[in-house]
Coordinates of C-alpha atoms in Angstrom, one line a residue:
X140 CA 0.0 0.0 0.0
X141 CA 1.2 3.5 -0.7
X142 CA -1.5 5.6 1.0
X143 CA -3.4 4.7 4.2
X144 CA -5.6 6.5 6.7
X145 CA -7.2 4.8 9.7
X146 CA -9.3 5.5 12.8
X147 CA -8.4 3.3 15.7
X148 CA -11.0 3.0 18.5
X149 CA -12.7 6.3 18.0
X150 CA -16.0 5.2 16.3
X151 CA -19.0 4.0 18.3
X152 CA -19.4 0.9 16.0
X153 CA -16.1 0.3 14.4
X154 CA -13.0 -0.6 16.3
X155 CA -11.0 0.0 13.1
X156 CA -11.8 1.9 10.0
X157 CA -8.9 1.8 7.5
X158 CA -8.8 3.0 3.9
X159 CA -5.9 2.8 1.5
X160 CA -4.5 2.7 -2.1
X161 CA -2.0 0.2 -3.4
X162 CA 0.2 1.6 -6.0
X163 CA 2.3 -0.8 -8.1
X164 CA 3.6 -1.6 -11.6
X165 CA 0.8 -2.9 -13.7
X166 CA 3.1 -5.7 -15.0
X167 CA 3.4 -7.2 -11.5
X168 CA 0.8 -10.0 -11.4
X169 CA -1.6 -10.1 -8.5
X170 CA -4.9 -11.8 -7.5
X171 CA -7.9 -9.9 -6.2
X172 CA -9.4 -10.0 -2.7
X173 CA -10.4 -13.4 -1.6
X174 CA -10.3 -15.9 1.2
X175 CA -7.0 -17.8 0.9
X176 CA -7.0 -21.6 0.7
X177 CA -3.6 -22.1 2.3
X178 CA -3.7 -19.5 5.1
X179 CA -6.4 -17.9 7.4
X180 CA -6.3 -14.6 5.4
X181 CA -8.8 -12.5 3.5
X182 CA -6.6 -10.5 1.2
X183 CA -5.4 -9.8 -2.3
X184 CA -2.2 -11.7 -3.3
X185 CA 1.0 -10.7 -5.0
X186 CA 1.6 -13.6 -7.4
X187 CA 5.3 -12.9 -7.8
X188 CA 6.4 -13.2 -4.2
X189 CA 3.3 -14.8 -2.6
X190 CA 2.6 -12.1 0.0
X191 CA 0.0 -9.3 0.3
X192 CA -0.2 -5.6 0.9
X193 CA -3.3 -5.6 3.1
X194 CA -5.3 -8.3 4.8
X195 CA -7.7 -9.3 7.6
X196 CA -8.7 -12.5 9.4
X197 CA -12.1 -13.7 10.5
X198 CA -10.9 -13.1 14.1
X199 CA -10.9 -9.3 13.4
X200 CA -7.1 -8.9 13.0
X201 CA -5.7 -6.6 10.3
X202 CA -2.2 -5.8 8.9
X203 CA -1.0 -3.5 6.1
X204 CA 2.4 -2.6 4.8
X205 CA 3.9 0.3 2.8
X206 CA 7.4 0.7 1.4
X207 CA 9.5 3.7 2.5
X208 CA 10.5 5.8 -0.5
X209 CA 14.3 6.0 -0.2
X210 CA 17.3 5.3 -2.5
X211 CA 18.9 3.4 0.3
X212 CA 19.6 -0.3 -0.3
X213 CA 18.4 -2.6 2.4
X214 CA 17.2 -6.3 2.7
X215 CA 15.9 -8.3 -0.2
X216 CA 13.0 -10.2 1.5
X217 CA 9.6 -9.3 0.1
X218 CA 7.7 -6.8 2.3
X219 CA 4.4 -8.5 1.4
X220 CA 5.4 -11.5 3.4
X221 CA 5.2 -9.4 6.6
X222 CA 1.4 -9.1 6.4
X223 CA 0.7 -12.8 5.9
X224 CA 3.2 -13.8 8.6
X225 CA 1.4 -11.7 11.2
X226 CA -2.1 -12.7 10.2
X227 CA -1.2 -16.4 10.3
X228 CA 0.5 -16.0 13.7
X229 CA -1.6 -16.7 16.8
X230 CA 0.3 -14.2 18.8
X231 CA -0.8 -10.7 19.7
X232 CA 0.3 -7.6 17.7
X233 CA 2.6 -6.7 20.5
X234 CA 4.3 -10.1 20.7
X235 CA 4.6 -10.3 16.9
X236 CA 6.0 -6.8 16.6
X237 CA 8.6 -7.6 19.2
X238 CA 9.8 -10.7 17.4
X239 CA 9.8 -8.9 14.0
X240 CA 12.2 -6.1 15.1
X241 CA 15.1 -8.6 15.3
X242 CA 14.5 -9.6 11.6
X243 CA 13.3 -6.3 10.2
X244 CA 16.6 -5.5 8.4
X245 CA 16.1 -8.5 6.1
X246 CA 13.3 -6.7 4.3
X247 CA 13.2 -3.7 2.0
X248 CA 12.4 -0.4 3.7
X249 CA 8.9 -0.7 5.2
X250 CA 6.2 0.5 7.6
X251 CA 3.9 -2.2 8.9
X252 CA 0.7 -1.7 10.8
X253 CA -0.6 -4.5 13.0
X254 CA -4.0 -4.6 14.6
X255 CA -5.6 -7.1 17.0
X256 CA -8.6 -7.0 19.3
X257 CA -6.8 -4.8 21.9
X258 CA -3.8 -3.0 20.4
X259 CA -2.3 -1.4 17.3
X260 CA 1.4 -1.4 16.6
X261 CA 3.7 0.2 14.1
X262 CA 6.9 -1.6 13.1
X263 CA 9.5 -0.3 10.7
X264 CA 13.1 -0.7 9.6
X265 CA 14.2 2.7 8.3
X266 CA 16.6 4.1 9.2
X267 CA 16.8 1.5 12.0
X268 CA 14.4 -1.3 13.1
X269 CA 11.8 0.1 15.5
X270 CA 8.4 -0.5 16.9
X271 CA 5.8 1.5 18.9
X272 CA 2.2 1.1 20.1
X273 CA -0.4 3.4 18.6
X274 CA -2.8 5.4 20.8
X275 CA -6.5 5.6 19.9
X276 CA -7.0 8.2 17.2
X277 CA -6.7 9.0 13.5
X278 CA -3.5 8.6 11.6
X279 CA -2.3 8.6 8.0
X280 CA 0.7 7.0 6.3
X281 CA 2.3 6.9 2.9
X282 CA 5.9 6.1 2.0
X283 CA 7.5 7.9 5.0
X284 CA 7.1 8.0 8.7
X285 CA 3.6 7.9 10.2
X286 CA 1.7 11.2 9.8
X287 CA 4.4 12.8 7.7
X288 CA 2.6 15.8 6.2
X289 CA 2.8 15.0 2.5
X290 CA -0.2 16.6 0.7
X291 CA -2.1 13.4 -0.1
X292 CA -1.5 12.2 3.4
X293 CA -3.0 15.4 4.9
X294 CA -5.9 15.3 2.5
X295 CA -6.9 11.7 3.3
X296 CA -6.5 12.4 7.0
X297 CA -8.7 15.4 6.8
X298 CA -11.4 13.4 4.9
X299 CA -11.4 10.7 7.6
X300 CA -11.7 13.3 10.3
X301 CA -14.6 14.9 8.4
X302 CA -16.3 11.6 8.0
X303 CA -16.1 10.9 11.7
X304 CA -17.3 14.4 12.6
X305 CA -20.3 13.8 10.3
X306 CA -21.3 10.7 12.1
X307 CA -19.3 8.1 10.2
X308 CA -22.4 6.3 8.8
X309 CA -20.9 4.4 5.8
X310 CA -17.2 3.6 5.6
X311 CA -17.6 3.1 1.8
X312 CA -18.1 6.8 1.5
X313 CA -14.3 7.1 2.2
X314 CA -13.6 5.7 -1.3
X315 CA -14.1 9.2 -2.7
X316 CA -10.9 10.4 -1.1
X317 CA -8.9 7.5 -2.6
X318 CA -9.9 8.6 -6.1
X319 CA -8.4 12.1 -5.7
X320 CA -6.1 12.8 -8.7
X321 CA -5.0 16.3 -7.5
X322 CA -1.3 16.9 -8.2
X323 CA 0.4 18.9 -5.4
X324 CA 2.3 22.1 -6.2
X325 CA 6.0 21.8 -6.5
X326 CA 6.5 23.7 -3.3
X327 CA 4.5 21.1 -1.4
X328 CA 6.3 18.0 -2.8
X329 CA 8.7 16.0 -0.6
X330 CA 12.2 15.3 -1.8
X331 CA 12.8 11.6 -1.4
X332 CA 15.8 11.4 -3.8
X333 CA 14.0 10.4 -7.0
X334 CA 13.7 13.8 -8.7
X335 CA 11.0 16.4 -9.2
X336 CA 9.2 14.7 -12.1
X337 CA 8.8 11.5 -10.1
X338 CA 7.6 13.3 -7.1
X339 CA 4.9 15.0 -9.2
X340 CA 3.8 11.6 -10.6
X341 CA 3.4 10.1 -7.2
X342 CA 1.8 13.1 -5.4
X343 CA -1.9 12.2 -6.1
X344 CA -3.9 9.8 -3.9
X345 CA -5.0 8.0 -7.1
X346 CA -2.2 7.5 -9.7
X347 CA -3.4 7.0 -13.2
X348 CA -0.6 5.6 -15.3
X349 CA 0.2 3.3 -18.2
X350 CA 3.1 1.4 -16.5
X351 CA 2.6 2.3 -12.8
X352 CA -0.4 3.4 -10.9
X353 CA -3.1 2.7 -8.3
X354 CA -4.0 -1.0 -8.6
X355 CA -6.5 -1.2 -5.7
X356 CA -8.5 0.9 -3.3
X357 CA -9.6 -0.8 -0.1
X358 CA -11.8 -0.1 2.8
X359 CA -11.7 -2.2 6.0
X360 CA -14.2 -1.8 8.8
X361 CA -13.9 -4.0 11.9
X362 CA -16.5 -3.7 14.6
X363 CA -15.8 -3.8 18.4
X364 CA -17.2 -7.4 18.4
X365 CA -14.7 -8.5 15.8
X366 CA -17.1 -8.8 12.8
X367 CA -16.6 -6.6 9.8
X368 CA -16.0 -6.2 6.1
X369 CA -13.3 -5.6 3.6
X370 CA -14.0 -4.1 0.2
X371 CA -11.6 -3.8 -2.7
X372 CA -11.9 -1.9 -6.0
X373 CA -9.3 -2.9 -8.6
X374 CA -7.8 -0.9 -11.4
X375 CA -5.7 -1.6 -14.5
X376 CA -3.6 0.3 -16.9
X377 CA -4.5 4.0 -17.1
X378 CA -6.9 3.7 -14.1
X379 CA -9.5 1.5 -15.9
X380 CA -11.8 -0.2 -13.4
X381 CA -11.2 -4.0 -13.2
X382 CA -13.9 -5.0 -10.8
X383 CA -14.6 -5.0 -7.1
X384 CA -15.0 -7.5 -4.3
X385 CA -16.6 -7.4 -0.8
X386 CA -16.1 -10.0 1.9
X387 CA -18.1 -9.8 5.1
X388 CA -17.0 -11.8 8.1
X389 CA -18.4 -12.7 11.5
X390 CA -15.5 -13.3 13.9
X391 CA -15.3 -16.4 16.0
X392 CA -15.4 -14.2 19.1
X393 CA -18.6 -12.6 17.9
X394 CA -20.3 -15.8 17.1
X395 CA -19.2 -17.5 20.3
X396 CA -17.4 -20.3 18.5

């Protein structure tokens, strides 16, 4: 994922509301949102490395990863494996994050968000491996540190705050902000070492491109009882819609099983 905003334990119904866009090269093969046959995940799938960018479980857990935009060379393990490894692990977000810090340098630069029934944790490895718990509230993330004020991060954060202030009735209304194609002014752009033209191309929330662009827009809503939904809209070359999938789940804790 390359743009995320989430509200953690601030909504009367939803423990977690998370929205995000996955930006990727169109040539990289992937499968759409589905329940996996070989792991307890509900997620899309990267068909090259076998991992995923965002997923949930029927127990109401969630994980999502972004890369950190930097020219620095780091580990070679696929970042997408981080999401599946956590969701298939029976341990808590705190326990998993603690174990992961020791191995974080093996992966490319990343930010990883882990959610369980009680806690949310951020794990990263740039510039050094680190982890920290997240307080209840609203946060946004792209390809830098949490809440770094890039224009598209601030815009999606503001939309999520406005949705909450308006009562937060339908999480799917947040998809509008994920389709924003506004290009930030040059004065607002970050300098991540890839040049001004590349910064311009990557500045919108929704990137419409022939070789690289937004591949999926996703909304996750997990209730305080652990039940919830995940909705994925998929896009192809030049932003053409390629379908959508919704999976609703009733957590084991919610059903009493």
